Amino acid sequence: MRSRRDASGHAGSRAPATCYGRAVRPLIAFISCLPCFIACARAPVAKEASSAATSATTTADVAWTSALDRAHILVGRIWDVAARRFVDERTLTSAVVAAPLVVLGEQHDNADHHVLEARLIGAMSAAGRRPALVAEMLDETVQPKIDEVVAAHPKDAEAFARAVDWEHSGWPAWSLYRPVFARALGAGLPIVAAGLERERTMTIAHDGLAAVDPAVVRTFDLAAPVPADVESALESEMREAHCGLLPESMLAAMALIQRVRDAVMATHLTDATHSDGAVLVAGDGHARSDRGVPALVARSLHRRVLAVGLVEVRHDWTAPEQYGEIFSTSAAAQPSGPLPFDYAWFTPRASDADRCAELRSRGHQKNPKLAAP
C-alpha cells in the first residue's frame, strides 16, 4: 500500500494535505487555529526522468522567490497534460487568453504562484480582455467593501487590502497576494469575492445542504449521491489536511463543505454579468478538472473551463507524470493518474516545514467534544 503521509521525498518533512492550495480554510472555531498554509505533500514514486524535460523552454524573466529546488529540471517548465508534452509560455498564454473561463490553481503560501497568476492575468488584459477576477480568498460578505473601495480608489492595492481587512483574514501575508490584486486593479478588472464566510461553513457543518442556497444545490446537483470513491477521497483529504486532529465523525461534514465551496466558486465564475469571462484564483484542489470547479461547470452548465495548476517540484521527481501522485484519490499500490489540469506550470517549493508537527508541538490534539460542531 502506497504511503500517503510520508514527507515528500526531499529534505525536511511537510504535512500531508488535500492539495486545496495547501490549505482548507478554517471551517469551525477549532479549525481556525490551523494555518491556511498547511503543507501539501505526497510520497514520491521513483521513475525515470523524462527526456523531454531537458529540451523544454523554461519560463523567462522570473526571479524565483521560493528557495527550494530552484535548479530543478522542471522549474519554469509548462506541461500540456493531454498532449503529454512541454510547451512554451506563449502557448499557455494563448490558451488562457482565448478561454472565456479560466481557473488558476495555487499553493497559497508560494509567492511565485501569485507572480505567475499576475503574469497570466496581465496577458489577458494586454490582449484587450477584461475578465472578472474571482477570488477564493475573499469571503462573499466583503463584496460591498470591494465595490466601495474600487469605486473610491480604483488602482490602490493597499487601500483594497485595508478595506477587506486582509490582515485578519487568516490567509497568508498580503505581500504574497499583492501581485495578483494589484495587476487586476491596475487593469480595471472587476473583482469578485467567492469564498465562504466562516459562519456559513459552521452552519453547513451543522445543517448540511439545508444551509446552502437552494439554487446552488439545484444547479450543481449537490443533493445527488456522491460516488463512494470520491467521498472516501474527500474525507481522506480532510483528515490529512487537518493533521488528523479532527474526529472521524466530522469528516463527512468537512467533505460536504469542500463540495459547496466548489459550487459557490463555480457560481461566481460563471455569473452571466461577467461580460468578458472570468478567471478564478483558488487552491489547486478546487482547480482540478476531474472533480473541482471545472468539473462542476462542465457537468452542470456544459461550459468549458481551462484549468492551470501551479505545481511545486519535488526533489526526486523529474518527470511531469509523477506529479499525478499528489492528486491521486487511490491508496492502492498502482500508478496514479495524470495531473488533473489542462496545463501544469512547475515552480520551486516555498517550504519543507512540517506544519502538523508544529501544531502538535503547541498542544493541539484530537478533541472528542468537536464531534458535533
mmCIF file of C-alpha atoms in Angstrom:
data_model
loop_
_atom_site.group_PDB
_atom_site.id
_atom_site.type_symbol
_atom_site.label_atom_id
_atom_site.label_comp_id
_atom_site.label_asym_id
_atom_site.label_seq_id
_atom_site.Cartn_x
_atom_site.Cartn_y
_atom_site.Cartn_z
ATOM 1 C CA MET A 1 0.000 0.000 0.000
ATOM 2 C CA ARG A 2 1.442 3.308 -1.010
ATOM 3 C CA SER A 3 2.197 5.723 1.793
ATOM 4 C CA ARG A 4 0.135 8.886 1.624
ATOM 5 C CA ARG A 5 1.519 10.505 4.759
ATOM 6 C CA ASP A 6 5.235 10.449 4.027
ATOM 7 C CA ALA A 7 7.411 13.540 3.769
ATOM 8 C CA SER A 8 7.785 14.389 0.114
ATOM 9 C CA GLY A 9 10.927 12.648 -0.904
ATOM 10 C CA HIS A 10 13.178 15.577 -0.171
ATOM 11 C CA ALA A 11 14.933 17.032 2.815
ATOM 12 C CA GLY A 12 12.558 18.061 5.532
ATOM 13 C CA SER A 13 9.005 16.976 6.184
ATOM 14 C CA ARG A 14 5.802 18.635 5.116
ATOM 15 C CA ALA A 15 2.365 17.914 6.425
ATOM 16 C CA PRO A 16 0.044 15.981 4.161
ATOM 17 C CA ALA A 17 -2.903 17.943 2.878
ATOM 18 C CA THR A 18 -5.789 17.936 0.481
ATOM 19 C CA CYS A 19 -3.917 19.977 -2.077
ATOM 20 C CA TYR A 20 -6.651 22.552 -1.772
ATOM 21 C CA GLY A 21 -3.875 25.063 -2.213
ATOM 22 C CA ARG A 22 -2.055 23.604 0.755
ATOM 23 C CA ALA A 23 -4.983 24.679 2.830
ATOM 24 C CA VAL A 24 -8.526 24.145 3.802
ATOM 25 C CA ARG A 25 -9.810 27.432 5.168
ATOM 26 C CA PRO A 26 -10.755 27.344 8.850
ATOM 27 C CA LEU A 27 -14.187 25.791 8.877
ATOM 28 C CA ILE A 28 -15.192 25.825 12.529
ATOM 29 C CA ALA A 29 -13.879 27.559 15.630
ATOM 30 C CA PHE A 30 -11.310 24.862 16.379
ATOM 31 C CA ILE A 31 -10.043 24.736 12.830
ATOM 32 C CA SER A 32 -9.456 28.477 12.850
ATOM 33 C CA CYS A 33 -6.254 27.802 14.777
ATOM 34 C CA LEU A 34 -4.845 25.823 11.862
ATOM 35 C CA PRO A 35 -2.756 27.883 9.420
ATOM 36 C CA CYS A 36 -4.237 28.130 5.962
ATOM 37 C CA PHE A 37 -0.860 27.141 4.606
ATOM 38 C CA ILE A 38 -0.714 23.534 5.831
ATOM 39 C CA ALA A 39 1.871 21.908 3.596
ATOM 40 C CA CYS A 40 0.756 19.793 0.673
ATOM 41 C CA ALA A 41 2.886 16.716 0.118
ATOM 42 C CA ARG A 42 2.629 13.102 -1.014
ATOM 43 C CA ALA A 43 5.029 10.206 -1.103
ATOM 44 C CA PRO A 44 7.095 10.108 -4.291
ATOM 45 C CA VAL A 45 7.332 7.187 -6.674
ATOM 46 C CA ALA A 46 10.754 6.702 -8.226
ATOM 47 C CA LYS A 47 10.593 6.910 -12.007
ATOM 48 C CA GLU A 48 12.840 7.603 -14.949
ATOM 49 C CA ALA A 49 13.383 11.257 -15.797
ATOM 50 C CA SER A 50 11.520 12.458 -18.858
ATOM 51 C CA SER A 51 13.937 13.048 -21.697
ATOM 52 C CA ALA A 52 11.677 15.815 -22.999
ATOM 53 C CA ALA A 53 12.347 17.833 -19.864
ATOM 54 C CA THR A 54 15.863 18.630 -20.932
ATOM 55 C CA SER A 55 14.780 20.278 -24.160
ATOM 56 C CA ALA A 56 11.788 22.306 -22.952
ATOM 57 C CA THR A 57 11.921 26.056 -22.813
ATOM 58 C CA THR A 58 11.819 27.389 -19.286
ATOM 59 C CA THR A 59 9.824 30.401 -18.157
ATOM 60 C CA ALA A 60 11.735 33.578 -18.912
ATOM 61 C CA ASP A 61 12.299 36.643 -16.755
ATOM 62 C CA VAL A 62 11.105 35.218 -13.438
ATOM 63 C CA ALA A 63 13.220 35.875 -10.360
ATOM 64 C CA TRP A 64 12.034 32.972 -8.237
ATOM 65 C CA THR A 65 11.260 33.819 -4.631
ATOM 66 C CA SER A 66 10.783 30.298 -3.284
ATOM 67 C CA ALA A 67 14.146 28.993 -2.180
ATOM 68 C CA LEU A 68 13.888 25.233 -2.539
ATOM 69 C CA ASP A 69 14.972 23.372 -5.679
ATOM 70 C CA ARG A 70 15.239 26.420 -7.930
ATOM 71 C CA ALA A 71 17.683 24.467 -10.094
ATOM 72 C CA HIS A 72 15.294 21.529 -10.519
ATOM 73 C CA ILE A 73 14.997 20.418 -14.139
ATOM 74 C CA LEU A 74 11.238 21.097 -14.197
ATOM 75 C CA VAL A 75 11.233 24.566 -12.639
ATOM 76 C CA GLY A 76 9.745 27.063 -15.043
ATOM 77 C CA ARG A 77 8.535 24.397 -17.451
ATOM 78 C CA ILE A 78 4.930 24.057 -18.598
ATOM 79 C CA TRP A 79 3.364 20.652 -19.197
ATOM 80 C CA ASP A 80 0.407 20.146 -21.544
ATOM 81 C CA VAL A 81 -1.308 17.278 -19.731
ATOM 82 C CA ALA A 82 -3.491 15.959 -22.559
ATOM 83 C CA ALA A 83 -0.770 16.216 -25.206
ATOM 84 C CA ARG A 84 1.854 14.838 -22.782
ATOM 85 C CA ARG A 85 4.454 17.351 -23.893
ATOM 86 C CA PHE A 86 6.137 20.522 -22.747
ATOM 87 C CA VAL A 87 5.036 23.809 -24.263
ATOM 88 C CA ASP A 88 6.420 27.310 -24.067
ATOM 89 C CA GLU A 89 4.850 30.173 -22.154
ATOM 90 C CA ARG A 90 3.449 31.718 -25.322
ATOM 91 C CA THR A 91 1.380 28.582 -25.958
ATOM 92 C CA LEU A 92 -0.044 28.634 -22.434
ATOM 93 C CA THR A 93 -0.720 32.362 -22.600
ATOM 94 C CA SER A 94 -2.541 31.972 -25.915
ATOM 95 C CA ALA A 95 -4.746 29.268 -24.437
ATOM 96 C CA VAL A 96 -5.534 31.380 -21.366
ATOM 97 C CA VAL A 97 -6.289 34.496 -23.407
ATOM 98 C CA ALA A 98 -8.632 32.524 -25.675
ATOM 99 C CA ALA A 99 -10.531 30.783 -22.865
ATOM 100 C CA PRO A 100 -13.678 32.554 -21.590
ATOM 101 C CA LEU A 101 -13.372 30.801 -18.216
ATOM 102 C CA VAL A 102 -10.059 30.027 -16.508
ATOM 103 C CA VAL A 103 -9.122 28.569 -13.123
ATOM 104 C CA LEU A 104 -5.632 29.101 -11.716
ATOM 105 C CA GLY A 105 -4.833 26.562 -9.007
ATOM 106 C CA GLU A 106 -2.210 27.619 -6.494
ATOM 107 C CA GLN A 107 -0.359 26.739 -3.325
ATOM 108 C CA HIS A 108 -1.453 29.601 -1.117
ATOM 109 C CA ASP A 109 1.883 30.224 0.599
ATOM 110 C CA ASN A 110 4.043 30.123 -2.523
ATOM 111 C CA ALA A 111 4.854 33.681 -3.604
ATOM 112 C CA ASP A 112 5.937 32.516 -7.065
ATOM 113 C CA HIS A 113 2.467 31.174 -7.770
ATOM 114 C CA HIS A 114 0.972 34.599 -7.242
ATOM 115 C CA VAL A 115 3.569 36.174 -9.518
ATOM 116 C CA LEU A 116 2.698 33.715 -12.296
ATOM 117 C CA GLU A 117 -1.026 34.271 -11.744
ATOM 118 C CA ALA A 118 -0.486 38.004 -12.078
ATOM 119 C CA ARG A 119 1.513 37.338 -15.240
ATOM 120 C CA LEU A 120 -1.359 35.413 -16.836
ATOM 121 C CA ILE A 121 -3.948 37.964 -15.747
ATOM 122 C CA GLY A 122 -1.733 40.682 -17.203
ATOM 123 C CA ALA A 123 -1.527 38.798 -20.500
ATOM 124 C CA MET A 124 -5.315 38.641 -20.673
ATOM 125 C CA SER A 125 -5.679 42.370 -20.107
ATOM 126 C CA ALA A 126 -2.825 43.146 -22.525
ATOM 127 C CA ALA A 127 -4.728 41.221 -25.181
ATOM 128 C CA GLY A 128 -7.699 43.510 -24.686
ATOM 129 C CA ARG A 129 -9.736 41.282 -22.420
ATOM 130 C CA ARG A 130 -11.386 42.431 -19.216
ATOM 131 C CA PRO A 131 -12.300 39.264 -17.333
ATOM 132 C CA ALA A 132 -13.590 39.328 -13.773
ATOM 133 C CA LEU A 133 -11.064 38.230 -11.154
ATOM 134 C CA VAL A 134 -12.893 35.754 -8.919
ATOM 135 C CA ALA A 135 -11.050 35.057 -5.662
ATOM 136 C CA GLU A 136 -11.442 32.230 -3.170
ATOM 137 C CA MET A 137 -9.587 34.312 -0.577
ATOM 138 C CA LEU A 138 -12.305 36.948 -0.355
ATOM 139 C CA ASP A 139 -15.420 35.974 1.574
ATOM 140 C CA GLU A 140 -18.666 36.760 -0.216
ATOM 141 C CA THR A 141 -19.620 39.081 2.650
ATOM 142 C CA VAL A 142 -16.879 41.577 1.738
ATOM 143 C CA GLN A 143 -18.207 42.258 -1.769
ATOM 144 C CA PRO A 144 -19.825 45.583 -0.751
ATOM 145 C CA LYS A 145 -16.482 46.717 0.699
ATOM 146 C CA ILE A 146 -14.735 45.696 -2.519
ATOM 147 C CA ASP A 147 -17.174 47.647 -4.651
ATOM 148 C CA GLU A 148 -16.823 50.685 -2.405
ATOM 149 C CA VAL A 149 -13.025 50.769 -2.293
ATOM 150 C CA VAL A 150 -12.679 50.109 -6.035
ATOM 151 C CA ALA A 151 -15.035 52.988 -6.759
ATOM 152 C CA ALA A 152 -13.183 55.360 -4.422
ATOM 153 C CA HIS A 153 -9.596 54.159 -5.020
ATOM 154 C CA PRO A 154 -9.684 52.143 -8.246
ATOM 155 C CA LYS A 155 -5.983 51.322 -8.512
ATOM 156 C CA ASP A 156 -4.871 51.435 -4.872
ATOM 157 C CA ALA A 157 -3.877 47.919 -3.791
ATOM 158 C CA GLU A 158 -3.089 48.960 -0.223
ATOM 159 C CA ALA A 159 -6.482 50.612 0.193
ATOM 160 C CA PHE A 160 -8.014 47.399 -1.140
ATOM 161 C CA ALA A 161 -6.189 45.277 1.448
ATOM 162 C CA ARG A 162 -7.343 47.537 4.257
ATOM 163 C CA ALA A 163 -10.927 47.567 3.025
ATOM 164 C CA VAL A 164 -11.210 43.759 3.050
ATOM 165 C CA ASP A 165 -9.231 43.529 6.324
ATOM 166 C CA TRP A 166 -6.755 41.128 4.770
ATOM 167 C CA GLU A 167 -4.532 41.258 7.846
ATOM 168 C CA HIS A 168 -7.146 39.412 9.895
ATOM 169 C CA SER A 169 -8.495 37.189 7.129
ATOM 170 C CA GLY A 170 -6.488 34.088 8.044
ATOM 171 C CA TRP A 171 -4.800 33.932 4.644
ATOM 172 C CA PRO A 172 -1.029 34.226 4.067
ATOM 173 C CA ALA A 173 0.516 37.693 4.128
ATOM 174 C CA TRP A 174 -0.869 40.357 1.817
ATOM 175 C CA SER A 175 2.611 40.792 0.351
ATOM 176 C CA LEU A 176 2.260 37.351 -1.274
ATOM 177 C CA TYR A 177 -1.108 38.121 -2.840
ATOM 178 C CA ARG A 178 -0.470 41.727 -3.713
ATOM 179 C CA PRO A 179 0.820 40.995 -7.268
ATOM 180 C CA VAL A 180 -2.486 39.355 -8.226
ATOM 181 C CA PHE A 181 -4.781 42.082 -6.940
ATOM 182 C CA ALA A 182 -2.502 44.949 -7.961
ATOM 183 C CA ARG A 183 -2.471 43.619 -11.531
ATOM 184 C CA ALA A 184 -6.264 43.245 -11.576
ATOM 185 C CA LEU A 185 -6.831 46.689 -10.068
ATOM 186 C CA GLY A 186 -4.342 48.291 -12.434
ATOM 187 C CA ALA A 187 -6.168 46.779 -15.399
ATOM 188 C CA GLY A 188 -9.555 47.861 -14.083
ATOM 189 C CA LEU A 189 -10.857 44.291 -13.817
ATOM 190 C CA PRO A 190 -13.977 43.538 -11.776
ATOM 191 C CA ILE A 191 -13.047 41.767 -8.534
ATOM 192 C CA VAL A 192 -15.482 39.192 -7.188
ATOM 193 C CA ALA A 193 -15.439 37.625 -3.714
ATOM 194 C CA ALA A 194 -16.177 33.906 -3.970
ATOM 195 C CA GLY A 195 -15.149 32.437 -0.609
ATOM 196 C CA LEU A 196 -17.479 31.016 2.011
ATOM 197 C CA GLU A 197 -17.710 33.109 5.144
ATOM 198 C CA ARG A 198 -16.715 31.193 8.270
ATOM 199 C CA GLU A 199 -20.100 31.348 9.941
ATOM 200 C CA ARG A 200 -21.693 29.865 6.832
ATOM 201 C CA THR A 201 -19.302 26.923 6.916
ATOM 202 C CA MET A 202 -20.185 26.306 10.546
ATOM 203 C CA THR A 203 -23.884 26.349 9.682
ATOM 204 C CA ILE A 204 -23.341 23.921 6.802
ATOM 205 C CA ALA A 205 -21.377 21.650 9.133
ATOM 206 C CA HIS A 206 -24.427 21.595 11.430
ATOM 207 C CA ASP A 207 -27.302 21.603 8.952
ATOM 208 C CA GLY A 208 -25.893 20.166 5.751
ATOM 209 C CA LEU A 209 -27.395 21.185 2.420
ATOM 210 C CA ALA A 210 -30.368 22.777 4.193
ATOM 211 C CA ALA A 211 -27.994 25.675 4.887
ATOM 212 C CA VAL A 212 -26.998 26.086 1.230
ATOM 213 C CA ASP A 213 -28.725 28.298 -1.317
ATOM 214 C CA PRO A 214 -31.304 26.003 -2.968
ATOM 215 C CA ALA A 215 -30.396 27.418 -6.381
ATOM 216 C CA VAL A 216 -26.782 26.334 -5.902
ATOM 217 C CA VAL A 217 -27.867 22.892 -4.708
ATOM 218 C CA ARG A 218 -30.156 22.521 -7.692
ATOM 219 C CA THR A 219 -27.762 23.884 -10.315
ATOM 220 C CA PHE A 220 -24.869 21.665 -9.296
ATOM 221 C CA ASP A 221 -26.956 18.679 -8.168
ATOM 222 C CA LEU A 222 -25.340 18.701 -4.744
ATOM 223 C CA ALA A 223 -28.077 16.505 -3.277
ATOM 224 C CA ALA A 224 -27.216 13.612 -5.603
ATOM 225 C CA PRO A 225 -25.292 10.712 -4.049
ATOM 226 C CA VAL A 226 -21.541 11.153 -4.265
ATOM 227 C CA PRO A 227 -19.626 8.185 -5.735
ATOM 228 C CA ALA A 228 -18.100 6.179 -2.908
ATOM 229 C CA ASP A 229 -14.539 6.600 -4.158
ATOM 230 C CA VAL A 230 -14.915 10.365 -4.408
ATOM 231 C CA GLU A 231 -16.462 10.641 -0.951
ATOM 232 C CA SER A 232 -13.720 8.462 0.519
ATOM 233 C CA ALA A 233 -11.031 10.551 -1.182
ATOM 234 C CA LEU A 234 -12.536 13.813 0.055
ATOM 235 C CA GLU A 235 -12.775 12.549 3.621
ATOM 236 C CA SER A 236 -9.199 11.281 3.468
ATOM 237 C CA GLU A 237 -8.069 14.681 2.236
ATOM 238 C CA MET A 238 -9.937 16.419 5.053
ATOM 239 C CA ARG A 239 -8.319 14.088 7.573
ATOM 240 C CA GLU A 240 -4.843 14.753 6.241
ATOM 241 C CA ALA A 241 -5.362 18.474 5.706
ATOM 242 C CA HIS A 242 -6.248 18.889 9.355
ATOM 243 C CA CYS A 243 -3.314 16.774 10.517
ATOM 244 C CA GLY A 244 -5.514 14.033 11.947
ATOM 245 C CA LEU A 245 -6.852 16.454 14.563
ATOM 246 C CA LEU A 246 -10.488 16.155 13.508
ATOM 247 C CA PRO A 247 -12.788 13.473 14.925
ATOM 248 C CA GLU A 248 -13.788 10.950 12.277
ATOM 249 C CA SER A 249 -17.422 11.945 12.803
ATOM 250 C CA MET A 250 -16.693 15.391 11.347
ATOM 251 C CA LEU A 251 -15.063 14.287 8.098
ATOM 252 C CA ALA A 252 -18.268 13.904 6.102
ATOM 253 C CA ALA A 253 -19.296 17.452 7.015
ATOM 254 C CA MET A 254 -15.878 18.777 6.029
ATOM 255 C CA ALA A 255 -16.092 16.955 2.681
ATOM 256 C CA LEU A 256 -19.526 18.472 2.059
ATOM 257 C CA ILE A 257 -18.201 21.944 2.791
ATOM 258 C CA GLN A 258 -15.472 21.483 0.191
ATOM 259 C CA ARG A 259 -18.069 20.454 -2.382
ATOM 260 C CA VAL A 260 -20.151 23.512 -1.501
ATOM 261 C CA ARG A 261 -17.076 25.725 -1.835
ATOM 262 C CA ASP A 262 -16.530 24.385 -5.342
ATOM 263 C CA ALA A 263 -20.169 25.030 -6.227
ATOM 264 C CA VAL A 264 -20.139 28.580 -4.848
ATOM 265 C CA MET A 265 -16.941 29.411 -6.727
ATOM 266 C CA ALA A 266 -18.378 27.854 -9.881
ATOM 267 C CA THR A 267 -21.442 30.069 -9.468
ATOM 268 C CA HIS A 268 -19.345 33.226 -9.257
ATOM 269 C CA LEU A 269 -17.052 32.148 -12.091
ATOM 270 C CA THR A 270 -19.944 31.639 -14.485
ATOM 271 C CA ASP A 271 -22.000 34.655 -13.439
ATOM 272 C CA ALA A 272 -23.726 35.985 -16.547
ATOM 273 C CA THR A 273 -22.846 39.563 -15.593
ATOM 274 C CA HIS A 274 -19.174 38.902 -16.433
ATOM 275 C CA SER A 275 -19.249 40.350 -19.926
ATOM 276 C CA ASP A 276 -15.722 39.211 -20.828
ATOM 277 C CA GLY A 277 -15.426 35.941 -18.970
ATOM 278 C CA ALA A 278 -13.692 35.337 -15.669
ATOM 279 C CA VAL A 279 -10.583 33.892 -14.075
ATOM 280 C CA LEU A 280 -10.771 32.161 -10.692
ATOM 281 C CA VAL A 281 -7.781 32.132 -8.349
ATOM 282 C CA ALA A 282 -8.130 29.293 -5.858
ATOM 283 C CA GLY A 283 -6.343 26.435 -4.166
ATOM 284 C CA ASP A 284 -5.206 23.783 -6.615
ATOM 285 C CA GLY A 285 -7.677 21.212 -5.299
ATOM 286 C CA HIS A 286 -10.528 23.473 -6.367
ATOM 287 C CA ALA A 287 -8.933 23.821 -9.811
ATOM 288 C CA ARG A 288 -8.748 20.133 -10.597
ATOM 289 C CA SER A 289 -10.627 19.181 -13.722
ATOM 290 C CA ASP A 290 -11.777 15.771 -12.522
ATOM 291 C CA ARG A 291 -13.893 16.898 -9.572
ATOM 292 C CA GLY A 292 -13.209 20.567 -8.774
ATOM 293 C CA VAL A 293 -14.761 23.738 -10.178
ATOM 294 C CA PRO A 294 -14.020 22.888 -13.849
ATOM 295 C CA ALA A 295 -15.747 19.521 -13.448
ATOM 296 C CA LEU A 296 -18.841 21.067 -11.858
ATOM 297 C CA VAL A 297 -19.144 23.686 -14.578
ATOM 298 C CA ALA A 298 -18.705 21.105 -17.341
ATOM 299 C CA ARG A 299 -21.191 18.663 -15.870
ATOM 300 C CA SER A 300 -23.911 21.073 -14.774
ATOM 301 C CA LEU A 301 -23.557 24.049 -17.117
ATOM 302 C CA HIS A 302 -21.918 22.364 -20.113
ATOM 303 C CA ARG A 303 -19.252 25.033 -20.298
ATOM 304 C CA ARG A 304 -15.523 24.567 -20.668
ATOM 305 C CA VAL A 305 -13.125 25.837 -18.020
ATOM 306 C CA LEU A 306 -9.397 25.929 -18.724
ATOM 307 C CA ALA A 307 -7.544 24.625 -15.661
ATOM 308 C CA VAL A 308 -3.960 25.683 -14.984
ATOM 309 C CA GLY A 309 -2.219 24.122 -11.992
ATOM 310 C CA LEU A 310 0.800 25.759 -10.418
ATOM 311 C CA VAL A 311 2.822 22.856 -9.082
ATOM 312 C CA GLU A 312 5.794 22.847 -6.723
ATOM 313 C CA VAL A 313 8.589 20.487 -7.718
ATOM 314 C CA ARG A 314 9.727 17.587 -5.568
ATOM 315 C CA HIS A 315 13.460 16.986 -5.341
ATOM 316 C CA ASP A 316 13.473 13.444 -6.739
ATOM 317 C CA TRP A 317 10.594 13.774 -9.198
ATOM 318 C CA THR A 318 11.922 14.763 -12.589
ATOM 319 C CA ALA A 319 9.082 13.607 -14.873
ATOM 320 C CA PRO A 320 5.781 15.515 -15.030
ATOM 321 C CA GLU A 321 3.806 12.259 -14.956
ATOM 322 C CA GLN A 322 4.999 11.582 -11.421
ATOM 323 C CA TYR A 323 3.105 14.566 -10.060
ATOM 324 C CA GLY A 324 -0.254 12.898 -10.614
ATOM 325 C CA GLU A 325 0.616 11.116 -7.362
ATOM 326 C CA ILE A 326 -0.047 14.318 -5.421
ATOM 327 C CA PHE A 327 -3.668 14.351 -6.535
ATOM 328 C CA SER A 328 -4.288 10.601 -6.628
ATOM 329 C CA THR A 329 -7.528 9.508 -4.963
ATOM 330 C CA SER A 330 -6.427 5.903 -4.601
ATOM 331 C CA ALA A 331 -4.404 4.449 -1.759
ATOM 332 C CA ALA A 332 -3.698 1.296 -3.751
ATOM 333 C CA ALA A 333 -0.233 0.422 -4.961
ATOM 334 C CA GLN A 334 -0.936 1.329 -8.570
ATOM 335 C CA PRO A 335 0.206 4.065 -10.945
ATOM 336 C CA SER A 336 -1.536 7.352 -10.274
ATOM 337 C CA GLY A 337 -3.437 9.176 -12.980
ATOM 338 C CA PRO A 338 -2.344 12.279 -14.869
ATOM 339 C CA LEU A 339 -2.295 15.699 -13.312
ATOM 340 C CA PRO A 340 -5.922 16.916 -13.095
ATOM 341 C CA PHE A 341 -5.325 20.121 -15.071
ATOM 342 C CA ASP A 342 -5.046 21.191 -18.681
ATOM 343 C CA TYR A 343 -1.611 22.672 -18.019
ATOM 344 C CA ALA A 344 0.845 22.370 -15.130
ATOM 345 C CA TRP A 345 3.401 25.127 -14.517
ATOM 346 C CA PHE A 346 6.245 23.970 -12.285
ATOM 347 C CA THR A 347 7.866 26.186 -9.657
ATOM 348 C CA PRO A 348 10.321 25.911 -6.768
ATOM 349 C CA ARG A 349 8.970 24.912 -3.338
ATOM 350 C CA ALA A 350 8.212 27.508 -0.726
ATOM 351 C CA SER A 351 8.943 25.401 2.337
ATOM 352 C CA ASP A 352 9.660 21.941 3.702
ATOM 353 C CA ALA A 353 8.345 22.748 7.162
ATOM 354 C CA ASP A 354 6.126 20.131 8.798
ATOM 355 C CA ARG A 355 3.113 22.234 9.790
ATOM 356 C CA CYS A 356 1.393 19.338 11.519
ATOM 357 C CA ALA A 357 4.371 18.792 13.803
ATOM 358 C CA GLU A 358 4.335 22.499 14.604
ATOM 359 C CA LEU A 359 0.650 22.360 15.511
ATOM 360 C CA ARG A 360 1.056 19.292 17.682
ATOM 361 C CA SER A 361 4.002 20.863 19.442
ATOM 362 C CA ARG A 362 1.648 23.627 20.538
ATOM 363 C CA GLY A 363 -0.559 21.052 22.182
ATOM 364 C CA HIS A 364 -3.398 20.757 19.648
ATOM 365 C CA GLN A 365 -4.764 17.218 19.966
ATOM 366 C CA LYS A 366 -7.915 15.396 18.955
ATOM 367 C CA ASN A 367 -10.881 16.702 20.869
ATOM 368 C CA PRO A 368 -13.952 14.446 21.188
ATOM 369 C CA LYS A 369 -16.101 17.461 22.012
ATOM 370 C CA LEU A 370 -15.814 18.503 18.372
ATOM 371 C CA ALA A 371 -17.924 15.573 17.172
ATOM 372 C CA ALA A 372 -20.930 17.873 16.958
ATOM 373 C CA PRO A 373 -19.710 21.297 15.798
#
